[in-house]
XYZ file of C-alpha atoms in Angstrom:
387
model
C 0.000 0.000 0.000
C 1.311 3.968 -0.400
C 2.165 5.716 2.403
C 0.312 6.998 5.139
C -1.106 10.367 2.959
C -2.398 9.648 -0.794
C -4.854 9.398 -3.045
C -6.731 6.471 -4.193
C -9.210 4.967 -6.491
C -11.980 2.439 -7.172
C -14.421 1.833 -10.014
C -17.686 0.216 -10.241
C -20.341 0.027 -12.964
C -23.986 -0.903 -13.386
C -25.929 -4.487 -14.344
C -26.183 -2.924 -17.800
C -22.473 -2.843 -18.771
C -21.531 -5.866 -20.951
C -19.121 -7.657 -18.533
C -21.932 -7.084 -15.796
C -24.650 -8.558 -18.500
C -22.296 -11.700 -18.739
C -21.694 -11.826 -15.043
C -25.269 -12.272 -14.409
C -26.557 -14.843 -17.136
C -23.592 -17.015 -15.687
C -24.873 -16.699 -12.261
C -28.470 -17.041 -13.314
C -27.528 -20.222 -15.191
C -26.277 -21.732 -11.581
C -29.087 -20.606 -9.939
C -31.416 -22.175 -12.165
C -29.320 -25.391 -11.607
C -28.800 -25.339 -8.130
C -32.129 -24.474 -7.929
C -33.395 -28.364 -8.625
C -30.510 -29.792 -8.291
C -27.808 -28.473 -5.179
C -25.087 -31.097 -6.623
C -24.955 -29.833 -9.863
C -21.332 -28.559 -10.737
C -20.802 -25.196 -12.887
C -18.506 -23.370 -14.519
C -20.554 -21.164 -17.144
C -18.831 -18.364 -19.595
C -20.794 -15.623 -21.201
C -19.628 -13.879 -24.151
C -21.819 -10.628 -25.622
C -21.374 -8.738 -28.545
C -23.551 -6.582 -31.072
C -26.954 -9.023 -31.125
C -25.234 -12.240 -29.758
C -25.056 -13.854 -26.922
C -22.664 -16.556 -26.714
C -22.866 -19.047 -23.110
C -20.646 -21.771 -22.624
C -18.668 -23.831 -20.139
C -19.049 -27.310 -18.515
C -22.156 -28.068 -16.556
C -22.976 -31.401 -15.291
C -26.345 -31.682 -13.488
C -30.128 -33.316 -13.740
C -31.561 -30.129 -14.099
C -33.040 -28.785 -17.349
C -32.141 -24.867 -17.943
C -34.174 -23.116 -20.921
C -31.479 -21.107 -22.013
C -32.873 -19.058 -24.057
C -35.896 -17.632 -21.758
C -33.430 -17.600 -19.166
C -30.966 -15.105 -20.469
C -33.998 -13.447 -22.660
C -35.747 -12.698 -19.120
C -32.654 -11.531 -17.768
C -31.516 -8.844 -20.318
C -35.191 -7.650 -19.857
C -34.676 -7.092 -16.253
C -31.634 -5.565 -16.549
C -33.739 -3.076 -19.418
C -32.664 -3.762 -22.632
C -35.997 -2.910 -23.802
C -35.455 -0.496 -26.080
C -34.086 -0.643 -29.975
C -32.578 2.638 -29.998
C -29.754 1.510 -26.881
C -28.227 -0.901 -30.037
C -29.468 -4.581 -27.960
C -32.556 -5.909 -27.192
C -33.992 -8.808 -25.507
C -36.437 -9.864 -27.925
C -33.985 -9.773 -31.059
C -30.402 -11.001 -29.632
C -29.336 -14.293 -31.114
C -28.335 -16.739 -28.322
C -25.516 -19.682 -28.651
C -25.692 -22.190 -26.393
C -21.871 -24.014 -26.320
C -22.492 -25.656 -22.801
C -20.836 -29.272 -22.502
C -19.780 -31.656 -19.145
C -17.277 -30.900 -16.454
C -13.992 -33.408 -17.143
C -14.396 -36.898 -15.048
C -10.188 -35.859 -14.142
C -11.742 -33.306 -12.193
C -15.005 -34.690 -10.748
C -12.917 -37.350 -9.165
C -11.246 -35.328 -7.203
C -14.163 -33.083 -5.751
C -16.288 -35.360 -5.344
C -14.083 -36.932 -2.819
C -14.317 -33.410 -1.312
C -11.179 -31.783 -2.547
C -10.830 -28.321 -3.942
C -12.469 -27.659 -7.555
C -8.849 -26.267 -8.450
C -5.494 -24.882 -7.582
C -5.528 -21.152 -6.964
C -5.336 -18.128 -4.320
C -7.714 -16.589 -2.824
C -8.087 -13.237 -0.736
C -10.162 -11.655 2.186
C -9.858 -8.669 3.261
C -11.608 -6.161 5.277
C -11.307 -2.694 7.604
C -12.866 -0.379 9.609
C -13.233 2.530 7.177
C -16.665 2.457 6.411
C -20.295 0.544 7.947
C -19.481 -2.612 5.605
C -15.887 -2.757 6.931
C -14.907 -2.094 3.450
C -12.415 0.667 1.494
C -14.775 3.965 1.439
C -13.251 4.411 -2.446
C -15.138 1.255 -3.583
C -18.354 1.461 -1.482
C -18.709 4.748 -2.802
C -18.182 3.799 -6.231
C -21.105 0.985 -5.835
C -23.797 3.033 -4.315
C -23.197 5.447 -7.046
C -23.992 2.957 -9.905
C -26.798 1.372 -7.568
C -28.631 4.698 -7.253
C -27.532 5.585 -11.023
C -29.241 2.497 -12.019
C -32.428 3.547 -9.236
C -32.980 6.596 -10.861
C -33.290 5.053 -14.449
C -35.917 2.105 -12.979
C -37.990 4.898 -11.172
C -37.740 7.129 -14.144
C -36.698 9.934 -11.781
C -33.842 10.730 -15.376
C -36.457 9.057 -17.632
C -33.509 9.437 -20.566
C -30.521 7.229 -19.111
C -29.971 3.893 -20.304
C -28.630 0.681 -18.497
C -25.150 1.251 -19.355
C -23.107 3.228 -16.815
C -20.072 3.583 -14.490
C -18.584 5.228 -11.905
C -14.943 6.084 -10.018
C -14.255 7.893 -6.594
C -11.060 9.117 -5.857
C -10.520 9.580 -2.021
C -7.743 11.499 -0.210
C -6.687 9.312 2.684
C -4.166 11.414 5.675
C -2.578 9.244 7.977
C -3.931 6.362 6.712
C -7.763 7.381 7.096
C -10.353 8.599 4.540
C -10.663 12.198 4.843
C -11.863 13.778 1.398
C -13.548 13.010 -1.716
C -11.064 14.701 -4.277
C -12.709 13.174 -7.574
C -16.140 11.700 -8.756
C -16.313 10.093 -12.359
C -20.138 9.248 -13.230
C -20.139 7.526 -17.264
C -24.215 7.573 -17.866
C -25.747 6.193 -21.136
C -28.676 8.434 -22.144
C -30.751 8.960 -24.933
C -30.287 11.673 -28.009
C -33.015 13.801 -26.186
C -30.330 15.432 -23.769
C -27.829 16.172 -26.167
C -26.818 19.804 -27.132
C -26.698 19.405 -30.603
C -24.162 21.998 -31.522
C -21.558 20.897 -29.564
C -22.641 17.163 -29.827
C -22.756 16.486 -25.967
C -24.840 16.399 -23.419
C -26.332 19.949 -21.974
C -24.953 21.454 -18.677
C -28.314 21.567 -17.145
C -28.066 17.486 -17.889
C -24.882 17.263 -15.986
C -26.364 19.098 -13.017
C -29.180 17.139 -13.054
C -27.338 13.970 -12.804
C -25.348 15.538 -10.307
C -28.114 16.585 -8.240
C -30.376 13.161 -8.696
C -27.148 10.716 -8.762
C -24.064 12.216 -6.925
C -25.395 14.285 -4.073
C -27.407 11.832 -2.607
C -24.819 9.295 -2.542
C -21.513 11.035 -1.898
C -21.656 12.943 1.950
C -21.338 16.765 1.814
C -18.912 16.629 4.737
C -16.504 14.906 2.324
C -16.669 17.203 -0.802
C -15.044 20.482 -0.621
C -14.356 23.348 -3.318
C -11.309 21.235 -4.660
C -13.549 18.249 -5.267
C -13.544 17.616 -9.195
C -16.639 15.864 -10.651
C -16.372 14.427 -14.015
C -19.860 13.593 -15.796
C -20.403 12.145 -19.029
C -16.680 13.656 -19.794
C -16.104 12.564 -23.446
C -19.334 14.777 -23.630
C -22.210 12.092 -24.674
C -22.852 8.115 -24.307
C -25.751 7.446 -26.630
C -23.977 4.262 -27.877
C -23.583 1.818 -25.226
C -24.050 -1.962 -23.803
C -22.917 -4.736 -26.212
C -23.570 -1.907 -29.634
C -20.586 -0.408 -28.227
C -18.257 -3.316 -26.469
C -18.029 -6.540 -26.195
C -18.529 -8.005 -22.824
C -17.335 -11.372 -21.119
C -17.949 -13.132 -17.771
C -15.243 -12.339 -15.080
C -13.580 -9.266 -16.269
C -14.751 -7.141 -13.741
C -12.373 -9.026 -10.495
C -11.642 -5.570 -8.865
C -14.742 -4.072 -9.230
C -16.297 -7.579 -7.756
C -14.067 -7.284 -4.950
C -12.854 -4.474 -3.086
C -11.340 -1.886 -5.529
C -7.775 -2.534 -5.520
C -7.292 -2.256 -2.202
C -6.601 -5.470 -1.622
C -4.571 -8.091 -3.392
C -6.333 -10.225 -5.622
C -6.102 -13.991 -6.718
C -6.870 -13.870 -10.229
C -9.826 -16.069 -9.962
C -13.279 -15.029 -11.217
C -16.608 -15.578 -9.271
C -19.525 -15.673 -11.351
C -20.864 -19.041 -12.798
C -18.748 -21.140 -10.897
C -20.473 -23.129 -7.867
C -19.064 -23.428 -4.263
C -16.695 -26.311 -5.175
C -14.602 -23.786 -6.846
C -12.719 -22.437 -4.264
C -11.753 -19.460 -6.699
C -15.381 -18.359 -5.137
C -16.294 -19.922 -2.431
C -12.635 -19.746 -0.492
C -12.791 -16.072 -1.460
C -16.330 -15.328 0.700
C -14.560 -17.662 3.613
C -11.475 -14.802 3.576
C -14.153 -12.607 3.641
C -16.117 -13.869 6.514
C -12.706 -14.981 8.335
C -11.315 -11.137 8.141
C -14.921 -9.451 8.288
C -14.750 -10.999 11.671
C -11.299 -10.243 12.792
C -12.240 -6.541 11.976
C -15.787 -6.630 13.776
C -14.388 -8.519 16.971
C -11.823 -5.435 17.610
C -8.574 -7.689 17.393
C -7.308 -5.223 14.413
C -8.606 -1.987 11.976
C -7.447 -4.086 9.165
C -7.162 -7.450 8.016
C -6.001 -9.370 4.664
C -6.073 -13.139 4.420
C -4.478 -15.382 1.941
C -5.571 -19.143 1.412
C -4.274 -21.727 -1.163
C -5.449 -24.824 -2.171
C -4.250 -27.773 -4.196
C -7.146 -29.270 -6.767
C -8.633 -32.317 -5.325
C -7.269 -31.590 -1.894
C -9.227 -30.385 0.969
C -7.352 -28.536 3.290
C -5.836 -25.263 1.912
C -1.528 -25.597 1.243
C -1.447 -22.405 3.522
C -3.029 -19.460 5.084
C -1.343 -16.090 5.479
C -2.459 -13.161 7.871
C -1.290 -9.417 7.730
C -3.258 -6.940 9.109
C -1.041 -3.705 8.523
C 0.292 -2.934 11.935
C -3.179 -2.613 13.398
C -2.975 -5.093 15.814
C -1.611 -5.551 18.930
C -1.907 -9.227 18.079
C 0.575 -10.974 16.008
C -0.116 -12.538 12.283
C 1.087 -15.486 13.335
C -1.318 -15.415 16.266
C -4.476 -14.920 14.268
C -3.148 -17.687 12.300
C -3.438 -19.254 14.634
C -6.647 -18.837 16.112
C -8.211 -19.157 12.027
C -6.809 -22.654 12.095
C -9.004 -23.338 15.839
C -11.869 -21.937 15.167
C -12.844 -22.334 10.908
C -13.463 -25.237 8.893
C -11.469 -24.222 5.021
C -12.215 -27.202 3.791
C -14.409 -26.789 0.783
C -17.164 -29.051 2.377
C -16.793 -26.894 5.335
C -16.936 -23.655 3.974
C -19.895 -24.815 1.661
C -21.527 -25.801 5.239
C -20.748 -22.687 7.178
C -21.603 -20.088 4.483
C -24.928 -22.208 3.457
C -23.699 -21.999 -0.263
C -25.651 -24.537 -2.427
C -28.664 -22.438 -2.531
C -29.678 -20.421 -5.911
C -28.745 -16.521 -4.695
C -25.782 -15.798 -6.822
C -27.336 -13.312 -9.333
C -27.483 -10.713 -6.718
C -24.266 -11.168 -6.653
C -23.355 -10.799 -9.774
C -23.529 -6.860 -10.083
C -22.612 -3.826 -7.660
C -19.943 -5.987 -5.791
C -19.697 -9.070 -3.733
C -18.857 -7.610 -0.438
C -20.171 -4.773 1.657
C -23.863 -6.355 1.304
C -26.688 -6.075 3.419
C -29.119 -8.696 1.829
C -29.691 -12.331 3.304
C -28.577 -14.016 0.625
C -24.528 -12.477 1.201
C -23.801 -15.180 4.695
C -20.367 -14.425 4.004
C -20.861 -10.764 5.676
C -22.400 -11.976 8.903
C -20.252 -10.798 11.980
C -21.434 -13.497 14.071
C -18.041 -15.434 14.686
C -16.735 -11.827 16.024
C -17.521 -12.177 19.509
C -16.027 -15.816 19.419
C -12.605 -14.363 17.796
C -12.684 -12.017 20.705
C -12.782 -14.537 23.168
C -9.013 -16.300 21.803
C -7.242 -12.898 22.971
């Protein structure tokens, strides 16, 4: 991490962007199998471009998925509804390249071992409510309430496209301004000033007042605060018309921002024997309740695992020298007091049940819905108890 004083930024961006589109189908294709049959096993790709949708992966279950109302019903929700935004629901053409996971791996999960080799991270601090970086958070509720004010036609003329970037000025290691604010909105034609082909500045303040204000707290804005709106001046063209989208592309917008190290592994349309995602919601839970139980103001874990083995090759603490505690301690008390085999984390987090589409837009952490176990605080007060 920089030093005590800087400046640092996260992204996010809405369900309609075309990596969040893909994201989602995935998802919604292992809910639907999960859904009537919990020991199905997933790994499901989406690929979208102008008019097509292209899903793939290997998918071995009893279930029956009807692919095409699935990810027709889908892109509806998400409101490509309307021809002039360059996809639509009713016209995209939809490939379905699914086939069977390999019987090299199934052998060795079904026997209860990890889904794959790979690394996974947790991390979490006491910056914000959700014990997550303020630049990130930030940057989600901005795209959720962008993506509010479309659905309650509050700005009847933006489209489902859209993202978003907060730049936060951190002094002695705590968030203390919001320097910059980057809102990307698609819109339709009707808000464009035509003779200098972009959007209108009483646009920009409207967005500003209907988007940004609610969301970002006056106490952190100032007169140095910069706040970037629609800045290469219109964003008619958007969603797969514009760019092509695939499943997992979005890993620091998914996670927390770049704040934290990352694996490399992707989450959506995998199911919990991948330990790309389900290992990653245990380092969540594991350092969501270091944080919460007051042992230390931040925490980052590391756990690696073998494929077809079930306990992880090793587990690695650092919590930034906010803790009186030792990593090696908390190490420690991880090993005592949580289950990381796969089975076991499947168990504890309740993860064979269909709620991964919620996940699969406006981040993975820093929830407050049901379905997200991995943010309960309820081993904190047990953590507490080991020091």
């Amino acid at each position: 991490m920089p030093s005590k004083s800087f400046l640092f930024s996260s992204e996010s961006v809405t369900e309609g962007h075309p990596d969040k589109i893909c994201d989602q189908i995935s998802d919604a294709v292992l809910d639907e199998v999960l859904g009537h049959d919990p020991q199905g096993r997933v790994a499901c790709e989406t690929f979208v471009t102008v008019g097509l949708v292209v899903v793939g992966g290997e998918i071995t279950t009893t279930a029956y998925v009807d692919l095409n109302d699935l990810v027709r019903s889908l892109i509806r929700d998400i409101g490509y509804t309307n021809p002039s935004f360059g996809f639509h629901y009713q016209t995209c053409a939809i490939l379905n390249a699914i086939g069977s996971q390999s019987p090299d791996i199934r052998q060795g999960v079904d026997s209860g071992g990890a889904g794959d080799q790979g690394l996974m991270t947790g991390y979490a601090c006491s910056e914000t409510e959700e014990l997550m970086p303020m630049p990130i958070m930030l940057a989600h509720k901005l795209c959720r309430r962008l993506t509010e004010t479309r659905t309650n036609k509050i700005l009847g003329y933006l489209g489902p496209d859209g993202k978003s970037q907060v730049t936060v000025e951190y002094v002695d290691g705590k968030p203390m301004k919001v320097r910059a604010v980057v809102l990307s909105c698609q819109h339709t034609e009707e808000i464009l000033d035509y003779v200098k082909t972009c959007i209108t500045e009483e646009s920009r303040e409207e967005i500003k007042r209907a988007v940004i204000d609610p969301v970002i707290p006056a106490s952190m804005c100032d007169k140095n605060t910069k706040y970037y709106i629609n800045p290469t001046g219109k964003f008619v063209v958007g969603g797969p018309q514009s760019d092509t989208g695939m499943t997992g592309r979005k890993i620091i917008v998914d996670t927390y921002g770049g704040m934290a190290t990352h694996g490399g592994g992707a989450f959506s349309g995998k199911d919990p024997t991948k330990v790309d995602r389900s290992a990653a919601y245990m380092a969540r839970y594991i350092a969501k309740n270091i944080v919460a139980s007051g042992v230390a103001n931040k925490c980052t874990i590391q756990l690696a695992y073998a494929i077809g083995v079930a306990e992880p090759v090793s587990i690695a603490i650092w919590t930034d020298n906010t803790s009186k505690y030792s990593d090696e301690k908390l190490v420690e008390v991880v090993k005592k007091k949580f289950d990381l085999t796969p089975r076991g984390i499947i168990r504890t987090l309740d993860l064979l049940k269909p709620k991964y589409r919620k996940t699969a837009a406006y981040g993975h952490f820093g929830r407050t819905e049901d379905e997200f176990t991995w943010e309960k605080t309820d081993r904190a007060k047990d953590i507490a108890k080991e020091f």
